[in-house]
Coordinates of C-alpha atoms and ligand atoms in Angstrom, one line a residue:
M1027 CA -89.7 59.7 51.2
A1028 CA -87.2 58.0 49.2
D1029 CA -88.7 54.3 48.0
L1030 CA -86.0 51.8 47.5
K1031 CA -88.5 49.6 45.8
V1032 CA -88.4 52.6 43.0
L1033 CA -84.7 52.5 43.4
C1034 CA -84.6 48.8 42.8
D1035 CA -87.1 49.1 40.0
A1036 CA -84.8 51.7 38.4
I1037 CA -81.8 49.7 38.2
I1038 CA -83.7 46.6 36.9
K1039 CA -84.7 49.0 34.0
G1040 CA -81.5 50.8 33.9
D1041 CA -83.1 53.8 34.5
Q1042 CA -80.0 56.0 35.5
K1043 CA -81.8 59.1 36.2
T1044 CA -84.1 57.8 38.7
A1045 CA -81.3 55.6 40.4
V1046 CA -79.0 58.7 41.1
D1047 CA -82.1 60.9 42.3
V1048 CA -83.6 58.1 44.9
T1049 CA -79.9 57.6 45.8
K1050 CA -79.5 61.0 46.4
A1051 CA -82.7 61.4 48.1
A1052 CA -82.2 58.5 50.3
L1053 CA -79.0 59.7 51.3
N1054 CA -80.3 63.2 52.2
E1055 CA -83.1 61.9 54.3
G1056 CA -80.6 60.0 56.4
M1057 CA -80.8 56.5 55.3
E1058 CA -78.1 54.2 56.1
P1059 CA -75.8 53.5 52.8
S1060 CA -75.7 50.2 53.7
E1061 CA -79.6 50.0 53.4
I1062 CA -79.9 51.9 50.1
L1063 CA -77.0 49.4 48.9
N1064 CA -78.6 45.8 49.9
D1065 CA -82.1 46.8 49.6
G1066 CA -81.8 49.2 46.6
L1067 CA -79.1 48.6 44.6
I1068 CA -77.9 45.0 45.0
A1069 CA -81.6 43.9 45.0
G1070 CA -82.4 45.1 41.6
M1071 CA -79.0 43.5 40.4
N1072 CA -79.7 40.5 41.8
V1073 CA -83.3 40.3 39.8
V1074 CA -81.2 41.4 37.0
G1075 CA -78.8 38.4 37.3
V1076 CA -81.6 36.0 37.8
R1077 CA -83.6 37.1 34.5
F1078 CA -80.7 37.0 32.6
K1079 CA -80.0 33.2 34.1
A1080 CA -83.6 32.4 32.6
N1081 CA -83.1 34.1 29.4
E1082 CA -86.0 36.6 29.9
V1083 CA -83.0 39.6 29.6
Y1084 CA -80.0 39.9 27.5
I1085 CA -76.6 41.3 27.9
P1086 CA -77.7 44.9 26.6
E1087 CA -80.1 45.0 29.3
V1088 CA -77.4 43.5 32.0
L1089 CA -75.1 46.7 30.5
I1090 CA -77.7 49.0 30.9
A1091 CA -78.6 47.9 34.4
A1092 CA -74.9 47.8 35.5
R1093 CA -74.3 51.2 34.1
A1094 CA -77.3 52.8 36.2
M1095 CA -75.9 50.7 39.4
K1096 CA -72.4 52.5 38.6
M1097 CA -73.8 55.5 38.5
A1098 CA -75.6 55.4 41.8
M1099 CA -72.8 53.6 43.2
E1100 CA -70.5 56.7 42.6
I1101 CA -72.6 58.7 44.9
L1102 CA -72.9 55.9 47.7
E1103 CA -69.3 54.5 47.8
P1104 CA -67.9 57.6 49.8
K1105 CA -70.5 57.1 51.9
L1106 CA -70.1 53.7 52.5
I1107 CA -66.7 53.9 53.5
E1108 CA -67.4 56.6 56.0
A1109 CA -70.1 54.3 57.3
G1110 CA -67.3 51.7 57.0
V1111 CA -69.4 49.0 55.3
K1112 CA -67.3 45.8 54.4
P1113 CA -67.7 44.9 50.7
L1114 CA -68.9 41.0 50.5
G1115 CA -65.7 40.3 49.6
K1116 CA -62.8 40.8 47.4
A1117 CA -62.7 39.4 43.5
M1118 CA -60.0 39.7 41.1
I1119 CA -60.2 39.5 37.7
G1120 CA -58.5 39.7 34.1
T1121 CA -58.5 38.4 30.5
V1122 CA -55.4 35.8 30.3
Q1123 CA -52.4 36.3 28.1
G1124 CA -52.5 36.7 24.6
D1125 CA -56.4 37.0 24.5
L1126 CA -58.0 40.5 24.4
H1127 CA -61.5 39.9 24.6
D1128 CA -63.0 41.6 27.2
I1129 CA -66.9 42.2 26.9
G1130 CA -67.7 39.0 28.9
K1131 CA -65.2 39.8 31.5
N1132 CA -66.4 43.5 31.9
L1133 CA -69.9 41.9 32.2
V1134 CA -68.8 39.3 34.9
A1135 CA -67.0 42.4 37.1
M1136 CA -69.9 44.5 36.5
M1137 CA -72.3 41.7 38.1
L1138 CA -69.9 40.8 40.8
K1139 CA -69.9 44.5 42.0
G1140 CA -73.8 44.4 41.7
A1141 CA -73.3 41.8 44.3
G1142 CA -71.4 43.6 46.5
F1143 CA -67.8 42.4 45.8
E1144 CA -64.8 44.8 45.8
V1145 CA -63.4 44.2 42.3
V1146 CA -60.1 44.5 41.1
D1147 CA -60.1 44.6 37.4
L1148 CA -56.7 43.8 35.7
G1149 CA -57.9 44.4 32.0
V1150 CA -56.7 42.2 29.2
D1151 CA -53.7 40.3 28.1
V1152 CA -52.8 39.3 31.8
S1153 CA -49.7 37.3 32.2
P1154 CA -49.4 34.4 34.9
D1155 CA -47.0 36.9 36.7
K1156 CA -48.8 39.6 36.6
F1157 CA -52.0 37.4 38.2
V1158 CA -49.4 36.5 40.8
A1159 CA -48.3 40.1 41.5
M1160 CA -51.8 42.0 41.5
A1161 CA -53.0 38.9 44.1
K1162 CA -50.0 39.3 46.7
E1163 CA -50.5 43.3 46.3
N1164 CA -54.5 43.0 46.8
S1165 CA -55.1 40.0 48.6
P1166 CA -58.7 38.6 47.0
Q1167 CA -60.2 35.8 48.0
V1168 CA -61.5 35.1 44.4
V1169 CA -59.5 35.0 41.1
G1170 CA -61.2 35.1 38.2
L1171 CA -60.0 34.2 34.7
S1172 CA -61.7 34.8 31.5
A1173 CA -60.5 33.5 28.1
L1174 CA -62.5 33.6 24.5
L1175 CA -59.7 31.7 22.2
T1176 CA -58.8 27.9 22.4
T1177 CA -55.5 29.5 21.7
T1178 CA -55.5 31.2 24.9
M1179 CA -56.9 28.7 27.2
P1180 CA -53.7 27.1 28.1
A1181 CA -52.7 30.5 29.5
M1182 CA -55.6 29.6 32.2
E1183 CA -53.6 26.4 33.3
K1184 CA -50.2 28.1 33.5
T1185 CA -52.0 31.1 35.6
I1186 CA -53.5 28.7 38.0
V1187 CA -50.3 26.8 38.5
A1188 CA -48.5 30.0 38.9
L1189 CA -50.8 31.0 41.9
K1190 CA -50.9 27.9 43.7
E1191 CA -47.1 27.8 43.5
S1192 CA -46.9 31.4 44.6
G1193 CA -48.6 30.0 47.9
V1194 CA -51.2 33.2 47.6
P1195 CA -54.2 31.8 49.2
V1196 CA -56.7 32.4 46.7
K1197 CA -59.5 30.5 45.0
T1198 CA -59.6 30.4 41.0
M1199 CA -62.8 30.6 38.7
I1200 CA -62.5 30.3 35.2
G1201 CA -65.1 31.3 32.2
G1202 CA -65.7 32.2 28.9
A1203 CA -67.4 30.8 25.7
P1204 CA -64.7 28.1 24.7
V1205 CA -64.1 27.0 28.6
T1206 CA -66.0 24.2 30.6
Q1207 CA -66.5 22.3 33.7
A1208 CA -64.4 19.5 32.3
Y1209 CA -61.8 21.9 31.5
A1210 CA -61.8 23.6 35.2
D1211 CA -61.2 20.0 36.6
K1212 CA -58.6 19.3 34.4
I1213 CA -56.2 22.5 35.3
G1214 CA -57.4 22.3 38.9
A1215 CA -59.5 25.7 38.9
H1216 CA -62.1 25.8 42.2
G1217 CA -64.8 26.4 39.8
Y1218 CA -66.4 27.6 36.0
A1219 CA -69.2 29.5 35.3
P1220 CA -70.9 29.5 32.2
D1221 CA -72.3 33.0 32.7
A1222 CA -72.0 36.1 34.6
A1223 CA -74.8 35.7 36.8
S1224 CA -73.7 32.3 37.5
A1225 CA -70.3 33.5 38.4
V1226 CA -71.5 35.6 41.0
D1227 CA -73.0 32.5 42.9
L1228 CA -70.1 30.9 42.5
A1229 CA -67.8 33.6 43.8
K1230 CA -69.9 33.6 46.5
T1231 CA -69.7 29.9 47.1
L1232 CA -65.7 29.9 46.8
L1233 CA -65.9 32.7 49.8
N1234 CA -67.3 29.8 51.9
Ligands
B1M941 CO1 -62.9 37.5 18.8 N1 -63.2 35.6 18.4 N2 -61.1 37.5 17.8 N3 -62.9 39.6 18.3 N4 -65.1 37.5 18.9 C1 -64.1 35.1 18.9 C2 -64.2 34.6 20.2 C3 -64.3 33.7 18.0 C4 -65.5 32.6 18.4 C5 -65.1 34.1 16.8 C6 -65.2 33.2 15.5 O1 -64.3 33.0 14.6 N5 -66.5 32.9 15.5 C7 -63.2 33.4 17.5 C8 -62.3 32.3 18.5 C9 -62.4 31.0 18.1 C10 -61.8 30.2 18.7 O2 -60.8 30.3 19.2 N6 -62.7 28.8 19.4 C11 -62.3 34.7 17.5 C12 -61.4 34.6 17.1 C13 -60.7 33.6 16.3 C14 -60.3 36.3 17.5 C15 -59.2 36.8 16.7 C16 -58.1 35.7 16.6 C17 -59.7 37.0 15.0 C18 -58.4 37.6 14.3 O3 -57.8 38.8 14.6 N7 -58.0 36.6 13.2 C19 -59.0 37.7 17.2 C20 -58.3 37.9 18.7 C21 -57.5 39.0 19.5 C22 -57.0 38.4 20.6 O4 -57.7 38.2 21.7 N8 -55.6 38.5 20.9 C23 -60.3 38.4 17.9 C24 -60.6 39.6 18.1 C25 -62.0 40.0 18.3 C26 -62.1 41.4 18.2 C27 -61.2 42.5 19.0 C28 -62.4 42.3 17.2 C29 -63.5 41.7 19.3 C30 -63.4 41.6 21.1 C31 -63.7 43.1 21.8 C32 -63.6 43.1 23.1 O5 -63.9 42.0 23.4 N9 -63.4 44.0 23.8 C33 -64.0 39.9 19.1 C34 -65.0 39.9 19.5 C35 -66.3 40.7 19.7 C36 -65.8 38.2 19.3 C37 -67.2 37.7 19.5 C38 -67.5 38.0 18.0 C39 -68.0 38.1 20.4 C40 -67.4 37.7 21.9 C41 -68.2 38.6 23.2 O6 -67.7 39.8 23.6 N10 -69.3 37.7 23.2 C42 -66.8 36.5 19.6 C43 -67.7 35.6 18.6 C44 -68.9 35.5 19.5 O7 -68.8 34.5 20.5 N11 -70.3 34.8 19.1 C45 -65.5 36.1 18.9 C46 -70.2 38.7 24.4 C47 -69.9 38.1 25.7 C48 -70.7 38.5 26.7 O8 -69.6 36.7 25.7 O9 -67.1 36.8 26.6 O10 -68.7 34.5 26.0 P1 -68.7 35.9 26.5 O11 -68.9 35.9 28.0 C49 -69.8 35.3 28.7 C50 -69.5 34.0 29.0 O12 -68.4 33.2 28.6 C51 -69.2 34.0 30.7 O13 -70.1 35.2 31.1 C52 -70.2 35.9 29.9 C53 -71.5 36.3 30.0 O14 -72.5 35.5 30.2 N12 -67.6 34.4 30.9 C54 -67.4 34.0 32.1 C55 -66.6 34.9 29.9 N13 -65.6 35.0 31.1 C56 -65.8 34.7 32.2 C57 -65.3 34.8 33.1 C58 -65.9 33.9 34.7 C59 -67.1 33.5 34.5 C60 -68.0 33.4 33.2 O15 -65.0 33.8 35.6 C61 -64.1 34.4 35.9

């Protein structure tokens, strides 16, 4: 019988083959897709998030775990849709205008997916107008902005102002190496997260 503890461990270790094999076996045995998601995949990514925050694992391990999760999700996703399983929430994320750095932003997106969020990733160099247009189109509850350059931090403020003026009911969170909680407070963001695992905790808080 497929063992979800094995699936959870495969995600933690980033073992793609085992993650995919156990997911397939569990589905073939008739296990609920939501059970496979919550007790196998998300449980594994949660452990990775906790260890990452505690500096017990580093970015490469998180990326490898996220890749294993992505492979297993490709098999599970159609079954989750068939079963009508709702995501935890919808988050939209992008790197702000003028900024091409996306490694941290991608990590945040992967961790959010790992935690059960549906994620709309707008990519890099995203203008305030595009954030607004895509927020109207996708109705996320949370919009995440990433910036790695001191010169592109003002684009965060412009984006937050544009989102507020548009009246789209979203909560905003910001992050990136030069960004601080003080800056988030100054520009009126709803939250700041220093790393990808904290971004997941923050996004969950912002849902409520
Ligand atoms: Co650039 N770069 N770069 N760069 N680059 C930095 C950021 C820099 C600090 C290097 C330096 O000078 N020491 C410096 C910025 C200085 C400053 O403004 N203070 C810099 C510069 C100057 C530049 C250029 C201007 C260089 C030039 O052309 N003269 C240029 C700008 C291009 C542009 O964006 N318009 C440039 C270009 C590039 C590359 C294209 C070569 C490449 C980016 C490749 C890519 O992203 N696809 C690059 C890289 C790789 C870096 C460094 C080396 C690494 C950044 C990174 O990926 N870190 C960086 C120096 C450094 O940091 N050591 C540097 C790993 C990543 C996982 O961390 O992104 O911080 P980070 O994400 C973390 C957290 O910040 C947080 O979670 C992540 C995981 O824990 N986080 C969030 C991030 N986003 C979040 C969002 C959230 C919450 C948390 O909520 C929404």
